[in-house]
Amino acid sequence: MRYRNLPDGSQIPVIGLGTWRMGGGTEPDPTEDASVLNAIHAALEMGYTHIDTAEMYAGGHTEELIGQVIRDYERQSLFITSKVWHTNLSYPAVLRACENSLRRLDTDYLDLYLIHWPNSAVPLEETFKGLNELVETGKVRNLGVSNFDLDLLEQARQLSATPLVTDQVPYSVLNRTNAQNGILAYCQQYGMILTAYTPVEKGRVHELAALNALARKAGATPVQIALSWLINQPNVITITKSLNAAHLRENLAALKLGLGEDELAILDNLAEIGP
Ligand SMILES: NC(=O)c1ccc[n+]([C@@H]2O[C@H](COP(=O)([O-])OP(=O)(O)OC[C@H]3O[C@@H](n4cnc5c(N)ncnc54)[C@H](OP(=O)(O)O)[C@@H]3O)[C@@H](O)[C@H]2O)c1
């Protein structure tokens, strides 16, 4: 695994396991439990250590399934991120939501806790009062946000008592919005991390002719090229989801792939090239 350093001295893996739609959509779907448990277990065995989840995923059931797997692993060897849903951003609700996530995940602390989506009905000051308290009491090690625009990100950075660690946003070879709107440059300027979600566009990167050509040349797959492009950018990490062990292995192997100047130039211009 490769890591990026965090201000508290810990390290965050550059490729993590996403868990949206593991165990259900917004409601639990126990029919998938066996395949989800197998996938998370397989991921940890092959070297994933960062798991990204949220209280909203499968109505909390995704966290329960993760909890069932991680109890067999040394907690310090893992990096667990969860997120508080936008309806739980009042001071008491944030504290309660975190307690519930910890209970479902069967752990004493979260490595990283994010505001999943902003909510203009609740002052950000109030939410950070709760979040800062969670750090003070040791229930959370690092704070971050998700789906925050530049304005809100700046507000959040000012309100966080400890250095704000990340903005988790969509970012991929096919979706450059958050590089173009300044989020990436902001993260790089303030030593924060852009966590790129939906990095393989649900597998759609397979369809890009330019990526296929690069992949053939590099002896890699288009998905690996897409992931490598992300994690080789300063201050970027990514999380990708799969229930398929072969895909999980393929995605992790992107760590070993180096991209040269020529390949990077082609990928940087991909938006113009198109599929
Ligand atoms: N903060 C937010 O609001 C937010 C929003 C969306 C996502 N996220 C997080 O980011 C994670 C990743 O995003 P995502 O799940 O939207 O998108 P993704 O990782 O780009 O795509 C996941 C899909 O791609 C397929 N896939 C993965 N690896 C593949 C491979 N090597 N070859 C072919 N297909 C492959 C998977 O199917 P198989 O299972 O068949 O492999 C799965 O259906 C989420 O799980 C979640 O943790 C956060």
mmCIF file of C-alpha atoms and ligand atoms in Angstrom:
data_model
loop_
_atom_site.group_PDB
_atom_site.id
_atom_site.type_symbol
_atom_site.label_atom_id
_atom_site.label_comp_id
_atom_site.label_asym_id
_atom_site.label_seq_id
_atom_site.Cartn_x
_atom_site.Cartn_y
_atom_site.Cartn_z
ATOM 1 C CA MET A 1 0.000 0.000 0.000
ATOM 2 C CA ARG A 2 1.035 3.599 -0.537
ATOM 3 C CA TYR A 3 -0.010 6.363 1.838
ATOM 4 C CA ARG A 4 -0.360 10.094 2.221
ATOM 5 C CA ASN A 5 0.630 11.672 5.529
ATOM 6 C CA LEU A 6 -2.010 13.349 7.650
ATOM 7 C CA PRO A 7 -1.333 16.260 10.026
ATOM 8 C CA ASP A 8 -1.999 14.107 13.139
ATOM 9 C CA GLY A 9 0.931 11.826 12.182
ATOM 10 C CA SER A 10 -1.250 9.043 10.791
ATOM 11 C CA GLN A 11 -1.339 7.947 7.172
ATOM 12 C CA ILE A 12 -4.201 7.451 4.746
ATOM 13 C CA PRO A 13 -3.924 4.765 2.028
ATOM 14 C CA VAL A 14 -4.076 6.121 -1.543
ATOM 15 C CA ILE A 15 -6.517 3.410 -2.654
ATOM 16 C CA GLY A 16 -9.419 2.523 -0.405
ATOM 17 C CA LEU A 17 -12.474 0.299 -0.570
ATOM 18 C CA GLY A 18 -15.757 2.086 -1.301
ATOM 19 C CA THR A 19 -18.916 0.513 0.127
ATOM 20 C CA TRP A 20 -21.890 2.376 -1.375
ATOM 21 C CA ARG A 21 -24.533 -0.206 -2.367
ATOM 22 C CA MET A 22 -22.920 -2.929 -0.293
ATOM 23 C CA GLY A 23 -25.754 -4.491 1.703
ATOM 24 C CA GLY A 24 -28.501 -2.377 0.165
ATOM 25 C CA GLY A 25 -29.170 1.060 -1.295
ATOM 26 C CA THR A 26 -30.694 3.452 1.205
ATOM 27 C CA GLU A 27 -32.413 0.512 2.965
ATOM 28 C CA PRO A 28 -30.854 -2.756 4.181
ATOM 29 C CA ASP A 29 -30.982 -5.681 1.758
ATOM 30 C CA PRO A 30 -29.815 -8.740 3.733
ATOM 31 C CA THR A 31 -29.992 -10.971 0.636
ATOM 32 C CA GLU A 32 -26.570 -9.591 -0.330
ATOM 33 C CA ASP A 33 -24.921 -10.092 3.068
ATOM 34 C CA ALA A 34 -22.832 -13.143 2.167
ATOM 35 C CA SER A 35 -21.337 -11.604 -0.961
ATOM 36 C CA VAL A 36 -20.640 -8.310 0.838
ATOM 37 C CA LEU A 37 -18.942 -10.042 3.781
ATOM 38 C CA ASN A 38 -16.864 -12.103 1.332
ATOM 39 C CA ALA A 39 -15.842 -9.038 -0.676
ATOM 40 C CA ILE A 40 -14.788 -6.979 2.363
ATOM 41 C CA HIS A 41 -12.898 -9.930 3.792
ATOM 42 C CA ALA A 42 -11.196 -10.609 0.440
ATOM 43 C CA ALA A 43 -10.256 -6.933 0.134
ATOM 44 C CA LEU A 44 -8.591 -6.861 3.558
ATOM 45 C CA GLU A 45 -6.758 -10.112 2.847
ATOM 46 C CA MET A 46 -5.335 -8.744 -0.424
ATOM 47 C CA GLY A 47 -4.061 -5.557 1.221
ATOM 48 C CA TYR A 48 -6.795 -2.913 1.315
ATOM 49 C CA THR A 49 -6.694 -1.142 4.680
ATOM 50 C CA HIS A 50 -8.899 1.914 4.080
ATOM 51 C CA ILE A 51 -12.651 1.310 4.140
ATOM 52 C CA ASP A 52 -14.959 4.190 3.222
ATOM 53 C CA THR A 53 -18.545 4.003 4.440
ATOM 54 C CA ALA A 54 -21.412 6.159 5.718
ATOM 55 C CA GLU A 55 -24.333 5.946 8.122
ATOM 56 C CA MET A 56 -26.645 6.383 5.126
ATOM 57 C CA TYR A 57 -25.379 3.314 3.240
ATOM 58 C CA ALA A 58 -28.048 0.619 3.405
ATOM 59 C CA GLY A 59 -29.602 2.516 6.324
ATOM 60 C CA GLY A 60 -26.632 1.646 8.561
ATOM 61 C CA HIS A 61 -26.431 -1.979 7.497
ATOM 62 C CA THR A 62 -23.221 -1.452 5.489
ATOM 63 C CA GLU A 63 -21.482 -0.320 8.693
ATOM 64 C CA GLU A 64 -22.815 -3.415 10.482
ATOM 65 C CA LEU A 65 -21.381 -5.702 7.803
ATOM 66 C CA ILE A 66 -18.003 -3.924 7.923
ATOM 67 C CA GLY A 67 -18.069 -4.273 11.721
ATOM 68 C CA GLN A 68 -18.557 -8.027 11.402
ATOM 69 C CA VAL A 69 -15.416 -8.316 9.262
ATOM 70 C CA ILE A 70 -13.050 -5.855 10.944
ATOM 71 C CA ARG A 71 -13.463 -7.310 14.418
ATOM 72 C CA ASP A 72 -11.081 -10.091 13.295
ATOM 73 C CA TYR A 73 -8.356 -7.591 12.347
ATOM 74 C CA GLU A 74 -6.050 -5.452 14.435
ATOM 75 C CA ARG A 75 -7.854 -2.115 14.568
ATOM 76 C CA GLN A 76 -4.647 -0.038 14.229
ATOM 77 C CA SER A 77 -3.879 -1.710 10.907
ATOM 78 C CA LEU A 78 -7.089 -0.299 9.412
ATOM 79 C CA PHE A 79 -8.227 3.178 8.386
ATOM 80 C CA ILE A 80 -11.994 3.543 8.731
ATOM 81 C CA THR A 81 -13.876 6.517 7.300
ATOM 82 C CA SER A 82 -17.568 7.140 7.921
ATOM 83 C CA LYS A 83 -19.893 10.041 7.183
ATOM 84 C CA VAL A 84 -22.712 11.801 8.956
ATOM 85 C CA TRP A 85 -25.844 12.300 6.840
ATOM 86 C CA HIS A 86 -27.109 15.820 6.142
ATOM 87 C CA THR A 87 -30.200 15.356 8.337
ATOM 88 C CA ASN A 88 -27.959 14.773 11.379
ATOM 89 C CA LEU A 89 -25.914 17.962 11.404
ATOM 90 C CA SER A 90 -27.299 19.631 14.555
ATOM 91 C CA TYR A 91 -24.991 19.464 17.597
ATOM 92 C CA PRO A 92 -26.820 16.648 19.442
ATOM 93 C CA ALA A 93 -27.541 14.768 16.211
ATOM 94 C CA VAL A 94 -23.863 14.699 15.162
ATOM 95 C CA LEU A 95 -22.843 13.236 18.522
ATOM 96 C CA ARG A 96 -25.630 10.652 18.359
ATOM 97 C CA ALA A 97 -24.895 9.744 14.737
ATOM 98 C CA CYS A 98 -21.240 9.123 15.518
ATOM 99 C CA GLU A 99 -22.124 6.910 18.510
ATOM 100 C CA ASN A 100 -24.442 4.896 16.261
ATOM 101 C CA SER A 101 -21.758 4.479 13.578
ATOM 102 C CA LEU A 102 -19.213 3.367 16.191
ATOM 103 C CA ARG A 103 -21.664 0.815 17.590
ATOM 104 C CA ARG A 104 -22.529 -0.595 14.157
ATOM 105 C CA LEU A 105 -18.872 -0.721 13.131
ATOM 106 C CA ASP A 106 -18.037 -2.300 16.501
ATOM 107 C CA THR A 107 -15.122 0.042 17.049
ATOM 108 C CA ASP A 108 -14.041 2.707 19.580
ATOM 109 C CA TYR A 109 -12.981 5.330 17.077
ATOM 110 C CA LEU A 110 -13.144 6.468 13.468
ATOM 111 C CA ASP A 111 -9.967 7.417 11.646
ATOM 112 C CA LEU A 112 -11.896 9.965 9.623
ATOM 113 C CA TYR A 113 -15.406 11.407 9.958
ATOM 114 C CA LEU A 114 -16.942 13.425 7.131
ATOM 115 C CA ILE A 115 -20.000 15.592 6.656
ATOM 116 C CA HIS A 116 -21.553 13.607 3.800
ATOM 117 C CA TRP A 117 -23.410 16.526 2.153
ATOM 118 C CA PRO A 118 -23.827 20.142 3.233
ATOM 119 C CA ASN A 119 -27.129 21.317 4.699
ATOM 120 C CA SER A 120 -27.780 25.050 4.617
ATOM 121 C CA ALA A 121 -30.547 24.687 7.245
ATOM 122 C CA VAL A 122 -27.986 23.963 9.977
ATOM 123 C CA PRO A 123 -25.205 26.470 10.716
ATOM 124 C CA LEU A 124 -21.834 24.883 10.000
ATOM 125 C CA GLU A 125 -20.605 26.327 13.339
ATOM 126 C CA GLU A 126 -23.076 24.093 15.168
ATOM 127 C CA THR A 127 -22.009 20.973 13.282
ATOM 128 C CA PHE A 128 -18.338 21.664 13.932
ATOM 129 C CA LYS A 129 -19.040 22.193 17.643
ATOM 130 C CA GLY A 130 -20.078 18.540 17.674
ATOM 131 C CA LEU A 131 -17.348 17.339 15.325
ATOM 132 C CA ASN A 132 -14.586 19.111 17.275
ATOM 133 C CA GLU A 133 -15.926 17.562 20.491
ATOM 134 C CA LEU A 134 -15.754 14.103 18.887
ATOM 135 C CA VAL A 135 -12.061 14.684 18.141
ATOM 136 C CA GLU A 136 -11.420 15.983 21.682
ATOM 137 C CA THR A 137 -13.015 12.891 23.221
ATOM 138 C CA GLY A 138 -11.025 10.553 20.959
ATOM 139 C CA LYS A 139 -14.021 9.106 19.119
ATOM 140 C CA VAL A 140 -12.776 10.566 15.858
ATOM 141 C CA ARG A 141 -9.154 11.088 14.794
ATOM 142 C CA ASN A 142 -9.600 13.349 11.751
ATOM 143 C CA LEU A 143 -12.353 15.497 10.253
ATOM 144 C CA GLY A 144 -13.312 16.140 6.668
ATOM 145 C CA VAL A 145 -16.200 17.020 4.398
ATOM 146 C CA SER A 146 -17.746 15.653 1.234
ATOM 147 C CA ASN A 147 -19.468 17.328 -1.707
ATOM 148 C CA PHE A 148 -18.462 20.779 -0.400
ATOM 149 C CA ASP A 149 -17.859 23.599 -2.877
ATOM 150 C CA LEU A 150 -14.944 25.995 -2.476
ATOM 151 C CA ASP A 151 -16.848 28.487 -0.344
ATOM 152 C CA LEU A 152 -18.102 25.881 2.118
ATOM 153 C CA LEU A 153 -14.748 24.136 2.166
ATOM 154 C CA GLU A 154 -13.072 27.363 3.280
ATOM 155 C CA GLN A 155 -15.702 27.824 6.016
ATOM 156 C CA ALA A 156 -15.215 24.233 7.183
ATOM 157 C CA ARG A 157 -11.429 24.600 7.247
ATOM 158 C CA GLN A 158 -11.767 27.680 9.482
ATOM 159 C CA LEU A 159 -14.208 25.962 11.843
ATOM 160 C CA SER A 160 -12.306 22.721 12.316
ATOM 161 C CA ALA A 161 -10.205 22.845 15.501
ATOM 162 C CA THR A 162 -7.827 20.287 13.993
ATOM 163 C CA PRO A 163 -6.563 20.551 10.399
ATOM 164 C CA LEU A 164 -9.384 19.588 8.040
ATOM 165 C CA VAL A 165 -8.150 16.531 6.175
ATOM 166 C CA THR A 166 -10.206 16.105 3.017
ATOM 167 C CA ASP A 167 -13.020 17.028 0.678
ATOM 168 C CA GLN A 168 -14.436 13.807 -0.825
ATOM 169 C CA VAL A 169 -15.809 14.612 -4.269
ATOM 170 C CA PRO A 170 -16.353 12.936 -7.638
ATOM 171 C CA TYR A 171 -13.183 13.020 -9.707
ATOM 172 C CA SER A 172 -12.068 10.791 -12.579
ATOM 173 C CA VAL A 173 -10.586 10.936 -16.071
ATOM 174 C CA LEU A 174 -14.159 11.474 -17.261
ATOM 175 C CA ASN A 175 -15.192 13.980 -14.604
ATOM 176 C CA ARG A 176 -12.796 16.874 -14.029
ATOM 177 C CA THR A 177 -15.310 19.301 -12.514
ATOM 178 C CA ASN A 178 -13.645 19.382 -9.111
ATOM 179 C CA ALA A 179 -10.239 20.050 -10.580
ATOM 180 C CA GLN A 180 -11.673 22.747 -12.826
ATOM 181 C CA ASN A 181 -13.652 24.462 -10.048
ATOM 182 C CA GLY A 182 -10.589 24.844 -7.838
ATOM 183 C CA ILE A 183 -11.164 22.127 -5.207
ATOM 184 C CA LEU A 184 -7.998 20.249 -6.158
ATOM 185 C CA ALA A 185 -5.818 23.381 -6.163
ATOM 186 C CA TYR A 186 -7.316 24.412 -2.803
ATOM 187 C CA CYS A 187 -6.491 21.020 -1.273
ATOM 188 C CA GLN A 188 -2.955 21.213 -2.612
ATOM 189 C CA GLN A 189 -2.528 24.764 -1.303
ATOM 190 C CA TYR A 190 -3.660 23.878 2.234
ATOM 191 C CA GLY A 191 -2.084 20.444 2.534
ATOM 192 C CA MET A 192 -5.447 18.707 2.345
ATOM 193 C CA ILE A 193 -6.433 15.619 0.405
ATOM 194 C CA LEU A 194 -8.939 15.376 -2.418
ATOM 195 C CA THR A 195 -10.597 11.971 -2.047
ATOM 196 C CA ALA A 196 -11.792 11.006 -5.510
ATOM 197 C CA TYR A 197 -15.045 9.050 -5.534
ATOM 198 C CA THR A 198 -16.584 7.188 -8.481
ATOM 199 C CA PRO A 199 -13.037 6.943 -9.898
ATOM 200 C CA VAL A 200 -13.769 4.242 -12.483
ATOM 201 C CA GLU A 201 -17.197 5.639 -13.355
ATOM 202 C CA LYS A 202 -18.850 2.322 -12.466
ATOM 203 C CA GLY A 203 -16.540 0.515 -14.911
ATOM 204 C CA ARG A 204 -17.331 2.895 -17.808
ATOM 205 C CA VAL A 205 -13.649 3.805 -18.204
ATOM 206 C CA HIS A 206 -13.343 0.420 -19.918
ATOM 207 C CA GLU A 207 -15.154 1.911 -22.895
ATOM 208 C CA LEU A 208 -12.641 4.663 -23.600
ATOM 209 C CA ALA A 209 -10.552 3.988 -26.684
ATOM 210 C CA ALA A 210 -7.694 6.199 -25.468
ATOM 211 C CA LEU A 211 -7.508 4.355 -22.145
ATOM 212 C CA ASN A 212 -7.602 0.997 -23.890
ATOM 213 C CA ALA A 213 -4.707 2.032 -26.112
ATOM 214 C CA LEU A 214 -2.651 3.240 -23.135
ATOM 215 C CA ALA A 215 -3.514 0.105 -21.195
ATOM 216 C CA ARG A 216 -2.353 -2.190 -24.011
ATOM 217 C CA LYS A 217 0.943 -0.292 -24.190
ATOM 218 C CA ALA A 218 1.480 -0.446 -20.425
ATOM 219 C CA GLY A 219 0.407 -4.074 -20.053
ATOM 220 C CA ALA A 220 -2.352 -2.854 -17.740
ATOM 221 C CA THR A 221 -6.128 -2.449 -17.828
ATOM 222 C CA PRO A 222 -8.070 0.773 -18.540
ATOM 223 C CA VAL A 223 -9.319 0.799 -14.935
ATOM 224 C CA GLN A 224 -5.743 0.622 -13.647
ATOM 225 C CA ILE A 225 -4.734 3.509 -15.900
ATOM 226 C CA ALA A 226 -7.680 5.581 -14.608
ATOM 227 C CA LEU A 227 -6.791 4.849 -10.973
ATOM 228 C CA SER A 228 -3.081 5.407 -11.486
ATOM 229 C CA TRP A 229 -3.790 8.804 -13.089
ATOM 230 C CA LEU A 230 -5.616 9.808 -9.896
ATOM 231 C CA ILE A 231 -3.243 8.557 -7.234
ATOM 232 C CA ASN A 232 -0.185 9.987 -8.967
ATOM 233 C CA GLN A 233 -1.558 13.516 -8.652
ATOM 234 C CA PRO A 234 -0.344 15.476 -5.621
ATOM 235 C CA ASN A 235 -2.756 15.334 -2.648
ATOM 236 C CA VAL A 236 -5.187 12.903 -4.338
ATOM 237 C CA ILE A 237 -6.365 9.551 -3.006
ATOM 238 C CA THR A 238 -9.248 7.431 -4.225
ATOM 239 C CA ILE A 239 -11.844 4.893 -3.120
ATOM 240 C CA THR A 240 -13.307 2.350 -5.478
ATOM 241 C CA LYS A 241 -16.042 -0.171 -4.870
ATOM 242 C CA SER A 242 -16.315 -3.733 -6.092
ATOM 243 C CA LEU A 243 -17.949 -6.935 -4.944
ATOM 244 C CA ASN A 244 -15.830 -8.902 -7.387
ATOM 245 C CA ALA A 245 -12.520 -10.269 -6.026
ATOM 246 C CA ALA A 246 -10.835 -10.132 -9.444
ATOM 247 C CA HIS A 247 -11.824 -6.457 -9.823
ATOM 248 C CA LEU A 248 -10.647 -5.692 -6.279
ATOM 249 C CA ARG A 249 -7.270 -7.226 -7.092
ATOM 250 C CA GLU A 250 -7.069 -5.436 -10.441
ATOM 251 C CA ASN A 251 -7.828 -2.091 -8.792
ATOM 252 C CA LEU A 252 -5.252 -2.568 -6.033
ATOM 253 C CA ALA A 253 -2.585 -3.479 -8.584
ATOM 254 C CA ALA A 254 -2.878 0.071 -9.982
ATOM 255 C CA LEU A 255 -0.501 0.942 -7.132
ATOM 256 C CA LYS A 256 2.333 -0.673 -9.063
ATOM 257 C CA LEU A 257 1.674 1.170 -12.294
ATOM 258 C CA GLY A 258 3.853 4.144 -13.177
ATOM 259 C CA LEU A 259 2.722 6.591 -15.858
ATOM 260 C CA GLY A 260 5.229 8.547 -17.948
ATOM 261 C CA GLU A 261 4.967 12.135 -19.162
ATOM 262 C CA ASP A 262 3.538 11.039 -22.517
ATOM 263 C CA GLU A 263 0.805 8.922 -20.959
ATOM 264 C CA LEU A 264 -0.079 11.681 -18.488
ATOM 265 C CA ALA A 265 -0.345 14.218 -21.310
ATOM 266 C CA ILE A 266 -2.746 11.936 -23.192
ATOM 267 C CA LEU A 267 -4.861 11.463 -20.069
ATOM 268 C CA ASP A 268 -4.838 15.168 -19.260
ATOM 269 C CA ASN A 269 -6.264 15.855 -22.716
ATOM 270 C CA LEU A 270 -8.735 12.985 -22.620
ATOM 271 C CA ALA A 271 -11.746 15.252 -22.162
ATOM 272 C CA GLU A 272 -11.010 16.702 -25.592
ATOM 273 C CA ILE A 273 -10.301 13.299 -27.151
ATOM 274 C CA GLY A 274 -13.553 11.729 -25.949
ATOM 275 C CA PRO A 275 -14.501 8.046 -25.984
HETATM 276 N N1 LIG B 1 -19.325 11.071 -0.630
HETATM 277 C C1 LIG B 1 -20.242 10.757 -1.536
HETATM 278 O O1 LIG B 1 -21.275 11.418 -1.710
HETATM 279 C C2 LIG B 1 -20.028 9.528 -2.369
HETATM 280 C C3 LIG B 1 -20.782 9.325 -3.542
HETATM 281 C C4 LIG B 1 -20.526 8.187 -4.308
HETATM 282 C C5 LIG B 1 -19.551 7.293 -3.892
HETATM 283 N N2 LIG B 1 -18.856 7.493 -2.718
HETATM 284 C C6 LIG B 1 -17.848 6.513 -2.235
HETATM 285 O O2 LIG B 1 -16.932 6.234 -3.275
HETATM 286 C C7 LIG B 1 -16.941 4.826 -3.549
HETATM 287 C C8 LIG B 1 -16.622 4.568 -5.014
HETATM 288 O O3 LIG B 1 -17.549 5.201 -5.847
HETATM 289 P P1 LIG B 1 -18.653 4.406 -6.666
HETATM 290 O O4 LIG B 1 -19.003 3.142 -5.971
HETATM 291 O O5 LIG B 1 -19.731 5.396 -6.955
HETATM 292 O O6 LIG B 1 -17.941 4.181 -8.080
HETATM 293 P P2 LIG B 1 -16.761 3.305 -8.691
HETATM 294 O O7 LIG B 1 -15.869 2.763 -7.655
HETATM 295 O O8 LIG B 1 -16.195 4.169 -9.763
HETATM 296 O O9 LIG B 1 -17.578 2.161 -9.410
HETATM 297 C C9 LIG B 1 -18.037 1.029 -8.742
HETATM 298 C C10 LIG B 1 -18.620 0.109 -9.790
HETATM 299 O O10 LIG B 1 -17.613 -0.168 -10.770
HETATM 300 C C11 LIG B 1 -17.454 -1.554 -10.922
HETATM 301 N N3 LIG B 1 -16.024 -1.838 -10.935
HETATM 302 C C12 LIG B 1 -15.120 -1.613 -9.957
HETATM 303 N N4 LIG B 1 -13.895 -2.036 -10.328
HETATM 304 C C13 LIG B 1 -14.032 -2.526 -11.579
HETATM 305 C C14 LIG B 1 -13.140 -3.126 -12.483
HETATM 306 N N5 LIG B 1 -11.849 -3.297 -12.169
HETATM 307 N N6 LIG B 1 -13.629 -3.530 -13.689
HETATM 308 C C15 LIG B 1 -14.943 -3.377 -14.017
HETATM 309 N N7 LIG B 1 -15.830 -2.824 -13.177
HETATM 310 C C16 LIG B 1 -15.388 -2.407 -11.964
HETATM 311 C C17 LIG B 1 -18.111 -2.216 -9.735
HETATM 312 O O11 LIG B 1 -18.784 -3.389 -10.124
HETATM 313 P P3 LIG B 1 -18.320 -4.867 -9.591
HETATM 314 O O12 LIG B 1 -18.798 -4.971 -8.192
HETATM 315 O O13 LIG B 1 -18.987 -5.761 -10.562
HETATM 316 O O14 LIG B 1 -16.822 -4.902 -9.711
HETATM 317 C C18 LIG B 1 -19.097 -1.178 -9.243
HETATM 318 O O15 LIG B 1 -20.368 -1.417 -9.797
HETATM 319 C C19 LIG B 1 -18.358 4.410 -3.104
HETATM 320 O O16 LIG B 1 -18.496 3.037 -2.956
HETATM 321 C C20 LIG B 1 -18.482 5.187 -1.830
HETATM 322 O O17 LIG B 1 -17.750 4.577 -0.779
HETATM 323 C C21 LIG B 1 -19.070 8.611 -1.978
#
